[in-house]
Amino acid sequence: EAEVAQSPRYKITEKSQAVAFWCDPISGHATLYWYRQILGQGPELLVQFQDESVVDDSQLPKDRFSAERLKGVDSTLKIQPAELGDSAMYLCASSLDPMWAINTGELFFGEGSRLTVL
Amino acid sequence: AQKVTQAQTEISVVEKEDVTLDCVYETRDTTYYLFWYKQPPSGELVFLIRRNSFDEQNEISGRYSWNFQKSTSSFNFTITASQVVDSAVYFCALSALTQGGSEKLVFGKGMKLTVNP
């Protein structure tokens, strides 16, 4: 069964260091999301891509976070410099189309990358 | 703005007990979708159900059932005869449009269910 792949699963870093997360969506999925889930909270959208274009990054802290999906396939989320408050699970999700809730109801999540900033 | 409230943060039950997880949502959209996801300790979000705003029929799937009441903006989830494998964090979520005009999920804070043998 096709899956959304994420790496690393776990990352421990010191504050002020740079950290990067990688996501490979299900083949053919044009829509890709990065969500952040702080411990004890629900996931919150950071950024959404449609193919290689960012369609919503309104909740992305752009002073330290960046995201790219250069060829419209896999994606990288970077944090530089990391702060203590960035400790969270970073979840990647993908879907066939941007109106997935109406059309297919299918949004596929990866297992996430758990970041601890010391 | 859309909002999902899961008032219960943690519930602990004994195996075979029934348990209901509450979800209340806020939206001004006339068409929207409601979801429940399960998050086991491994971390991935597992889809359980999608319900559109025009379909208020209750749904049953095995030991799971869902009660959607538009009048009270609630979408509650019941697990009958709970099992240890049901232990997880459960999220209620609501579809919303992003700034780019596509869809995203707005999640509640989640409810941790522990089923003890």
XYZ file of N, CA and C in Angstrom:
705
model
N 0.850 -1.192 0.000
C 0.000 0.000 0.000
C 0.887 1.243 0.000
N 0.552 2.216 -0.849
C 1.352 3.428 -0.953
C 1.282 4.218 0.342
N 2.400 4.843 0.691
C 2.460 5.606 1.926
C 3.141 6.934 1.685
N 2.900 7.865 2.606
C 3.639 9.114 2.639
C 4.872 8.863 3.508
N 6.039 9.058 2.932
C 7.272 8.786 3.652
C 7.837 10.075 4.235
N 8.288 9.987 5.476
C 8.905 11.134 6.123
C 10.200 10.706 6.801
N 11.150 11.618 6.811
C 12.382 11.367 7.554
C 12.980 12.692 8.014
N 13.727 12.661 9.127
C 13.891 11.527 10.030
C 12.651 11.333 10.894
N 12.489 10.206 11.511
C 11.372 9.996 12.423
C 11.577 10.791 13.702
N 12.816 10.861 14.145
C 13.132 11.593 15.373
C 14.366 12.452 15.147
N 14.323 13.648 15.722
C 15.457 14.550 15.616
C 15.586 15.322 16.918
N 16.787 15.270 17.494
C 17.081 16.062 18.674
C 18.152 17.067 18.280
N 17.913 18.307 18.570
C 18.872 19.333 18.201
C 18.939 20.384 19.305
N 19.978 21.147 19.262
C 20.101 22.242 20.215
C 19.552 23.513 19.595
N 19.067 24.379 20.449
C 18.521 25.639 19.926
C 19.610 26.392 19.177
N 19.155 27.103 18.180
C 19.961 27.891 17.243
C 20.569 27.043 16.119
N 20.396 25.731 16.185
C 20.866 24.892 15.096
C 19.826 24.849 13.976
N 20.273 24.406 12.814
C 19.370 24.229 11.675
C 18.886 22.781 11.638
N 17.658 22.599 11.205
C 17.101 21.251 11.098
C 16.227 21.179 9.838
N 16.184 20.019 9.227
C 15.394 19.859 7.999
C 14.629 18.548 8.046
N 13.426 18.579 7.519
C 12.572 17.395 7.425
C 12.205 17.170 5.968
N 12.101 15.895 5.629
C 11.829 15.527 4.241
C 10.540 14.735 4.158
N 9.809 14.964 3.085
C 8.548 14.260 2.864
C 8.457 13.820 1.409
N 8.100 12.568 1.203
C 7.843 12.046 -0.134
C 6.386 11.603 -0.190
N 5.540 12.340 -0.892
C 4.113 12.002 -0.902
C 3.841 10.764 -1.732
N 2.621 10.317 -1.703
C 2.200 9.203 -2.538
C 2.336 9.627 -4.000
N 2.820 8.724 -4.822
C 3.061 9.028 -6.224
C 1.799 9.564 -6.905
N 1.965 10.684 -7.578
C 0.833 11.259 -8.298
C 0.033 12.278 -7.515
N 0.341 12.409 -6.240
C -0.391 13.370 -5.411
C 0.185 14.770 -5.617
N -0.660 15.643 -6.142
C -0.210 16.995 -6.464
C -0.254 17.928 -5.251
N -1.099 17.600 -4.289
C -1.282 18.484 -3.131
C -0.519 17.938 -1.938
N 0.265 18.789 -1.322
C 1.091 18.377 -0.186
C 0.970 19.416 0.919
N 0.813 18.912 2.148
C 0.672 19.767 3.327
C 1.749 19.438 4.354
N 2.195 20.462 5.056
C 2.988 20.300 6.274
C 2.154 20.827 7.440
N 1.964 19.963 8.443
C 1.281 20.343 9.665
C 2.257 20.251 10.834
N 2.046 21.082 11.834
C 2.822 21.006 13.073
C 1.881 20.627 14.212
N 2.283 19.648 14.992
C 1.479 19.200 16.118
C 2.289 19.324 17.401
N 1.982 20.335 18.185
C 2.614 20.515 19.489
C 1.991 19.507 20.456
N 2.776 19.022 21.381
C 2.319 17.999 22.325
C 1.036 18.440 23.023
N 0.032 17.580 22.965
C -1.236 17.882 23.621
C -2.184 18.725 22.786
N -1.799 19.003 21.552
C -2.632 19.824 20.663
C -2.939 19.046 19.386
N -3.886 19.583 18.617
C -4.148 19.020 17.307
C -3.200 19.609 16.280
N -3.032 18.937 15.161
C -2.159 19.464 14.101
C -2.684 20.795 13.564
N -1.746 21.656 13.203
C -2.089 22.948 12.598
C -1.308 23.101 11.304
N -1.984 23.597 10.282
C -1.370 23.728 8.972
C -0.273 24.772 8.979
N 0.888 24.395 8.443
C 1.984 25.349 8.269
C 2.027 25.857 6.826
N 1.997 24.914 5.889
C 2.144 25.294 4.487
C 1.490 24.243 3.608
N 0.967 24.729 2.471
C 0.359 23.831 1.498
C 0.951 24.102 0.128
N 1.260 23.019 -0.587
C 1.759 23.101 -1.960
C 0.732 22.500 -2.918
N 0.646 23.112 -4.067
C -0.039 22.512 -5.197
C 1.026 22.383 -6.275
N 1.392 21.123 -6.580
C 2.579 20.862 -7.413
C 3.776 21.564 -6.764
N 4.484 22.411 -7.494
C 5.668 23.040 -6.890
C 5.371 24.397 -6.265
N 4.131 24.841 -6.350
C 3.780 26.184 -5.886
C 3.189 26.182 -4.484
N 3.595 27.176 -3.703
C 2.997 27.373 -2.382
C 1.641 28.043 -2.566
N 0.587 27.447 -2.016
C -0.737 28.057 -2.143
C -1.221 28.655 -0.832
N -0.605 28.248 0.264
C -0.945 28.849 1.559
C 0.224 28.653 2.506
N 0.843 29.717 2.907
C 1.883 29.659 3.941
C 1.613 30.727 4.987
N 0.340 31.046 5.166
C -0.033 32.129 6.071
C 0.325 31.846 7.530
N 0.421 30.582 7.891
C 0.753 30.219 9.279
C 2.198 29.780 9.437
N 2.994 29.921 8.423
C 4.407 29.545 8.485
C 5.231 30.712 9.037
N 5.952 30.490 10.141
C 6.806 31.567 10.693
C 7.999 31.805 9.774
N 7.840 32.717 8.858
C 8.795 32.820 7.749
C 10.155 33.377 8.159
N 10.251 33.905 9.365
C 11.557 34.386 9.785
C 12.524 33.229 10.029
N 11.977 32.050 10.319
C 12.868 30.931 10.622
C 12.500 29.648 9.863
N 11.316 29.573 9.334
C 10.859 28.369 8.626
C 10.857 28.626 7.116
N 11.235 27.597 6.389
C 11.097 27.651 4.939
C 10.684 26.280 4.438
N 9.998 26.276 3.318
C 9.554 25.005 2.735
C 9.687 25.091 1.230
N 10.055 23.974 0.642
C 10.154 23.959 -0.809
C 9.728 22.597 -1.351
N 9.304 22.639 -2.602
C 8.914 21.423 -3.326
C 9.318 21.660 -4.777
N 10.607 21.606 -5.006
C 11.191 22.122 -6.229
C 10.646 21.468 -7.500
N 10.488 20.169 -7.508
C 10.042 19.475 -8.714
C 8.594 19.011 -8.574
N 7.926 19.508 -7.554
C 6.532 19.132 -7.394
C 6.322 17.714 -6.918
N 7.398 17.128 -6.369
C 7.251 15.762 -5.863
C 7.529 15.784 -4.366
N 8.801 15.514 -3.975
C 9.104 15.528 -2.554
C 9.300 16.962 -2.062
N 9.275 17.094 -0.744
C 9.310 18.423 -0.140
C 10.230 18.426 1.072
N 10.796 19.596 1.342
C 11.646 19.773 2.513
C 11.146 20.948 3.335
N 11.080 20.758 4.629
C 10.733 21.818 5.571
C 11.967 22.088 6.428
N 12.384 23.349 6.465
C 13.600 23.698 7.196
C 13.301 24.706 8.297
N 14.028 24.551 9.389
C 13.942 25.502 10.496
C 15.364 25.982 10.802
N 15.541 27.299 10.760
C 16.852 27.847 11.075
C 16.704 29.282 11.571
N 17.077 29.579 12.793
C 17.552 28.661 13.821
C 16.390 28.049 14.603
N 16.578 26.837 15.092
C 15.545 26.196 15.895
C 15.450 26.856 17.267
N 14.222 26.945 17.764
C 13.967 27.472 19.094
C 13.275 26.409 19.942
N 13.312 26.600 21.256
C 12.727 25.610 22.156
C 11.259 25.341 21.817
N 10.537 26.372 21.444
C 9.114 26.247 21.138
C 8.817 25.503 19.853
N 9.856 25.161 19.104
C 9.639 24.411 17.859
C 9.519 22.913 18.110
N 9.762 22.495 19.334
C 9.620 21.072 19.658
C 8.192 20.637 19.373
N 8.050 19.668 18.504
C 6.722 19.259 18.038
C 6.873 18.076 17.098
N 5.722 17.552 16.670
C 5.686 16.555 15.596
C 5.362 17.304 14.313
N 6.135 17.048 13.272
C 5.879 17.670 11.978
C 5.326 16.590 11.046
N 4.088 16.802 10.641
C 3.367 15.813 9.843
C 3.246 16.300 8.402
N 3.483 15.389 7.495
C 3.292 15.667 6.085
C 2.055 14.892 5.624
N 1.274 15.487 4.751
C 0.092 14.822 4.210
C -0.007 15.118 2.723
N -0.618 14.196 1.982
C -0.775 14.434 0.560
C -2.140 13.964 0.080
N -2.569 14.540 -1.027
C -3.836 14.147 -1.633
C -3.736 14.317 -3.145
N -4.656 13.681 -3.858
C -4.649 13.767 -5.315
C -4.945 15.174 -5.798
N -5.911 15.825 -5.141
C -6.287 17.160 -5.596
C -6.556 18.061 -4.405
N -6.580 19.373 -4.635
C -6.732 20.307 -3.519
C -8.112 20.311 -2.890
N -9.123 19.850 -3.602
C -10.481 19.800 -3.057
C -10.810 18.374 -2.643
N -9.890 17.774 -1.944
C -9.988 16.357 -1.610
C -11.163 16.055 -0.694
N -11.504 16.973 0.213
C -12.582 16.682 1.169
C -13.905 16.473 0.444
N -14.121 17.250 -0.616
C -15.355 17.133 -1.384
C -15.286 15.942 -2.331
N -14.155 15.781 -2.988
C -14.082 14.815 -4.078
C -13.848 13.376 -3.628
N -12.823 13.159 -2.856
C -12.475 11.785 -2.500
C -12.535 11.529 -0.999
N -12.428 12.576 -0.219
C -12.373 12.411 1.231
C -11.059 11.832 1.706
N -10.077 11.717 0.791
C -8.848 11.028 1.150
C -7.681 11.994 1.310
N -7.163 12.051 2.507
C -5.947 12.784 2.805
C -5.044 11.813 3.553
N -3.850 11.617 3.043
C -2.971 10.600 3.600
C -1.844 11.270 4.393
N -1.670 10.808 5.617
C -0.641 11.355 6.491
C 0.550 10.407 6.599
N 1.722 11.002 6.720
C 2.904 10.235 7.059
C 2.976 10.004 8.557
N 4.003 9.285 8.988
C 4.151 8.971 10.416
C 4.709 10.135 11.215
N 5.187 11.153 10.536
C 5.642 12.350 11.220
C 7.114 12.324 11.587
N 7.632 13.507 11.818
C 9.008 13.684 12.309
C 8.916 14.412 13.639
N 9.405 13.742 14.677
C 9.301 14.333 16.016
C 10.574 15.086 16.341
N 10.435 16.395 16.576
C 11.578 17.262 16.850
C 11.622 17.629 18.317
N 12.786 17.486 18.914
C 13.034 17.963 20.274
C 14.172 18.965 20.210
N 13.906 20.164 20.692
C 14.928 21.210 20.723
C 15.363 21.420 22.166
N 16.658 21.251 22.421
C 17.192 21.369 23.788
C 17.841 22.725 24.021
N -14.126 32.273 11.716
C -13.122 31.244 11.489
C -13.636 29.912 12.016
N -13.146 28.859 11.408
C -13.572 27.536 11.831
C -12.886 27.144 13.134
N -13.614 26.380 13.938
C -13.072 25.937 15.218
C -13.671 24.595 15.589
N -12.853 23.732 16.179
C -13.319 22.433 16.649
C -12.954 22.307 18.125
N -13.927 21.948 18.937
C -13.705 21.820 20.366
C -13.937 20.384 20.815
N -12.932 19.822 21.416
C -13.066 18.518 22.053
C -12.846 18.775 23.539
N -13.932 18.839 24.274
C -13.852 19.276 25.665
C -13.110 18.286 26.548
N -13.259 17.012 26.239
C -12.570 15.993 27.037
C -11.127 15.906 26.561
N -10.195 15.899 27.494
C -8.799 15.761 27.090
C -8.297 14.328 27.266
N -8.845 13.646 28.241
C -8.366 12.293 28.503
C -9.472 11.469 29.167
N -9.622 10.239 28.690
C -10.600 9.322 29.281
C -9.928 7.974 29.478
N -10.217 7.353 30.603
C -9.701 6.015 30.867
C -10.881 5.105 31.167
N -10.961 3.989 30.472
C -12.056 3.041 30.673
C -11.485 1.643 30.816
N -12.348 0.743 31.242
C -11.981 -0.666 31.325
C -12.518 -1.357 30.080
N -11.772 -2.295 29.602
C -12.165 -3.043 28.405
C -13.634 -3.463 28.480
N -14.294 -3.375 27.348
C -15.698 -3.743 27.121
C -16.664 -2.628 27.503
N -16.162 -1.571 28.113
C -17.035 -0.424 28.366
C -17.290 0.323 27.073
N -18.437 0.987 26.984
C -18.707 1.894 25.874
C -18.155 3.269 26.229
N -17.690 3.990 25.223
C -17.155 5.330 25.480
C -17.562 6.262 24.345
N -17.955 7.477 24.697
C -18.349 8.478 23.704
C -17.399 9.656 23.762
N -16.904 10.028 22.582
C -15.992 11.161 22.447
C -16.782 12.322 21.842
N -16.768 13.448 22.534
C -17.567 14.583 22.099
C -16.789 15.502 21.166
N -17.512 16.106 20.223
C -16.919 17.063 19.301
C -17.953 18.134 18.968
N -17.581 19.376 19.161
C -18.433 20.506 18.796
C -17.646 21.385 17.841
N -18.299 21.846 16.786
C -17.581 22.623 15.778
C -18.273 23.951 15.523
N -17.503 24.876 14.967
C -18.027 26.180 14.563
C -17.576 26.456 13.141
N -18.513 26.846 12.305
C -18.194 27.256 10.945
C -19.333 28.089 10.394
N -19.007 28.982 9.493
C -20.037 29.760 8.801
C -20.314 29.194 7.417
N -19.531 28.201 7.026
C -19.748 27.585 5.720
C -21.055 26.803 5.728
N -21.736 26.782 4.603
C -22.952 25.980 4.511
C -22.638 24.553 4.089
N -21.530 24.398 3.379
C -21.075 23.063 2.999
C -19.729 22.812 3.652
N -19.647 21.760 4.376
C -18.401 21.436 5.058
C -18.371 19.935 5.328
N -17.205 19.476 5.724
C -17.016 18.061 6.006
C -16.401 17.905 7.392
N -16.857 16.891 8.078
C -16.358 16.571 9.407
C -15.650 15.227 9.365
N -14.611 15.112 10.154
C -13.788 13.907 10.144
C -13.461 13.481 11.574
N -13.172 12.214 11.708
C -12.527 11.700 12.903
C -11.278 10.947 12.462
N -10.185 11.207 13.195
C -8.926 10.503 12.975
C -8.467 9.881 14.283
N -7.747 8.783 14.142
C -7.141 8.098 15.284
C -5.629 8.235 15.163
N -4.968 8.570 16.267
C -3.512 8.679 16.266
C -2.936 7.737 17.321
N -2.477 6.555 16.886
C -1.838 5.628 17.830
C -0.476 6.179 18.237
N 0.167 5.538 19.215
C 1.472 6.028 19.685
C 2.517 6.164 18.576
N 2.390 5.415 17.523
C 3.361 5.504 16.427
C 3.320 6.856 15.716
N 2.205 7.573 15.833
C 2.182 8.948 15.350
C 1.364 9.240 14.119
N 1.157 8.259 13.249
C 0.433 8.596 12.027
C -1.045 8.807 12.321
N -1.685 9.610 11.532
C -3.117 9.854 11.674
C -3.876 8.879 10.789
N -4.776 8.141 11.390
C -5.543 7.135 10.676
C -6.966 7.640 10.498
N -7.391 7.703 9.255
C -8.730 8.184 8.931
C -9.777 7.189 9.429
N -10.837 7.716 10.050
C -11.934 6.869 10.508
C -13.216 7.135 9.733
N -13.587 8.400 9.574
C -14.851 8.703 8.921
C -14.850 10.129 8.371
N -15.606 10.329 7.291
C -15.905 11.647 6.752
C -17.417 11.777 6.664
N -17.912 12.939 7.036
C -19.350 13.183 6.983
C -19.585 14.560 6.397
N -20.446 14.681 5.397
C -20.726 16.012 4.860
C -21.891 16.657 5.589
N -21.959 17.947 5.489
C -22.897 18.740 6.289
C -24.355 18.500 5.923
N -24.598 17.868 4.798
C -25.982 17.635 4.398
C -26.484 16.252 4.783
N -25.603 15.453 5.328
C -25.973 14.084 5.650
C -25.966 13.904 7.159
N -27.137 13.951 7.767
C -27.230 13.843 9.210
C -27.549 12.437 9.679
N -27.488 11.501 8.779
C -27.727 10.121 9.205
C -26.592 9.642 10.079
N -26.961 8.942 11.131
C -25.931 8.328 11.954
C -25.286 7.179 11.179
N -24.052 6.898 11.530
C -23.347 5.831 10.827
C -22.742 4.873 11.827
N -22.791 3.605 11.451
C -22.214 2.562 12.294
C -21.248 1.752 11.450
N -20.077 1.507 12.021
C -19.099 0.658 11.351
C -18.485 -0.245 12.401
N -18.976 -1.447 12.474
C -18.491 -2.375 13.484
C -18.787 -1.862 14.882
N -17.757 -1.664 15.674
C -17.941 -1.174 17.042
C -17.989 0.356 17.113
N -17.784 0.992 15.972
C -17.758 2.456 15.931
C -19.103 2.996 15.438
N -19.539 4.085 16.034
C -20.721 4.767 15.525
C -20.548 6.270 15.708
N -21.215 7.009 14.822
C -21.080 8.456 14.840
C -22.467 9.093 14.824
N -22.619 10.127 15.631
C -23.874 10.850 15.737
C -23.647 12.304 15.350
N -24.191 12.708 14.207
C -24.023 14.065 13.700
C -25.319 14.820 13.940
N -25.265 15.901 14.678
C -26.436 16.730 14.926
C -26.102 18.169 14.544
N -26.626 18.570 13.410
C -26.351 19.905 12.904
C -26.927 20.977 13.821
N -28.056 20.675 14.462
C -28.723 21.667 15.309
C -27.863 22.073 16.503
N -27.029 21.156 16.951
C -26.154 21.459 18.089
C -24.683 21.543 17.662
N -24.445 21.469 16.348
C -23.068 21.518 15.811
C -22.175 20.493 16.500
N -22.677 19.285 16.584
C -21.906 18.240 17.251
C -21.731 17.028 16.347
N -20.634 16.364 16.531
C -20.318 15.164 15.739
C -19.607 14.205 16.679
N -20.412 13.473 17.448
C -19.866 12.624 18.505
C -19.571 11.213 18.017
N -18.605 10.601 18.638
C -18.068 9.299 18.219
C -18.168 8.345 19.401
N -18.793 7.204 19.174
C -18.951 6.206 20.236
C -18.244 4.915 19.864
N -17.486 4.402 20.786
C -16.870 3.085 20.630
C -17.608 2.147 21.579
N -18.177 1.108 21.017
C -18.918 0.131 21.804
C -17.990 -1.031 22.157
N -18.119 -1.507 23.384
C -17.301 -2.647 23.836
C -15.831 -2.390 23.534
N -15.295 -1.361 24.155
C -13.928 -0.928 23.863
C -12.915 -2.047 24.080
N -11.824 -1.941 23.333
C -10.736 -2.907 23.428
C -9.424 -2.165 23.671
N -8.457 -2.880 24.172
C -7.152 -2.281 24.460
C -6.567 -1.626 23.205
N -6.806 -2.227 22.051
C -6.265 -1.681 20.791
C -6.887 -0.353 20.410
N -7.970 0.022 21.082
C -8.587 1.326 20.811
C -7.828 2.455 21.497
N -6.906 2.134 22.355
C -6.137 3.160 23.057
C -5.361 4.003 22.045
N -5.622 5.297 22.068
C -5.009 6.217 21.099
C -5.497 7.621 21.420
N -5.009 8.568 20.649
C -5.569 9.923 20.701
C -6.505 10.062 19.510
N -7.677 10.575 19.747
C -8.682 10.721 18.700
C -8.917 12.206 18.429
N -8.894 12.541 17.149
C -9.089 13.926 16.736
C -10.350 14.055 15.907
N -11.111 15.072 16.219
C -12.209 15.512 15.378
C -11.677 16.660 14.528
N -12.083 16.733 13.272
C -11.568 17.771 12.384
C -12.661 18.257 11.438
N -12.459 19.474 10.964
C -13.429 20.149 10.094
C -12.701 20.658 8.870
N -13.299 20.476 7.708
C -12.671 21.005 6.498
C -12.877 22.507 6.425
N -11.890 23.175 5.879
C -11.952 24.628 5.713
C -11.142 24.982 4.480
N -11.411 26.135 3.923
C -10.666 26.574 2.752
C -9.401 27.309 3.167
N -8.326 27.015 2.473
C -7.089 27.742 2.713
C -7.131 29.063 1.952
N -6.115 29.876 2.185
C -6.036 31.152 1.474
C -5.946 30.934 -0.025
N -5.423 29.774 -0.409
C -5.290 29.487 -1.821
C -6.548 28.916 -2.441
N -7.599 28.775 -1.639
C -8.860 28.285 -2.180
C -8.992 26.782 -2.203
N -8.050 26.075 -1.618
C -8.167 24.620 -1.536
C -8.539 24.248 -0.102
N -8.540 22.979 0.175
C -9.053 22.527 1.453
C -7.956 22.141 2.435
N -8.217 22.409 3.694
C -7.335 21.970 4.763
C -8.214 21.446 5.881
N -7.572 20.871 6.875
C -8.289 20.394 8.053
C -7.993 21.301 9.241
N -9.048 21.607 9.985
C -8.908 22.286 11.276
C -9.211 21.243 12.331
N -8.245 20.983 13.181
C -8.357 19.917 14.161
C -8.754 20.433 15.537
N -9.435 19.573 16.296
C -9.585 19.806 17.718
C -8.285 19.449 18.425
N -8.261 19.621 19.750
C -7.038 19.355 20.496
C -6.803 17.876 20.748
N -7.799 17.075 20.458
C -7.626 15.638 20.628
C -8.062 15.149 21.999
N -8.408 13.886 22.044
C -8.824 13.250 23.286
C -8.079 11.917 23.405
N -7.326 11.791 24.504
C -6.565 10.563 24.705
C -7.423 9.520 25.392
N -7.606 8.404 24.717
C -8.381 7.300 25.271
C -7.440 6.188 25.706
N -7.579 5.765 26.935
C -6.839 4.616 27.439
C -7.834 3.542 27.827
N -7.673 2.386 27.227
C -8.532 1.254 27.552
C -7.694 0.248 28.315
N -8.079 0.011 29.541
C -7.332 -0.900 30.410
C -7.925 -2.304 30.386
N -7.088 -3.305 30.407
C -7.600 -4.694 30.376
C -8.334 -5.042 31.660
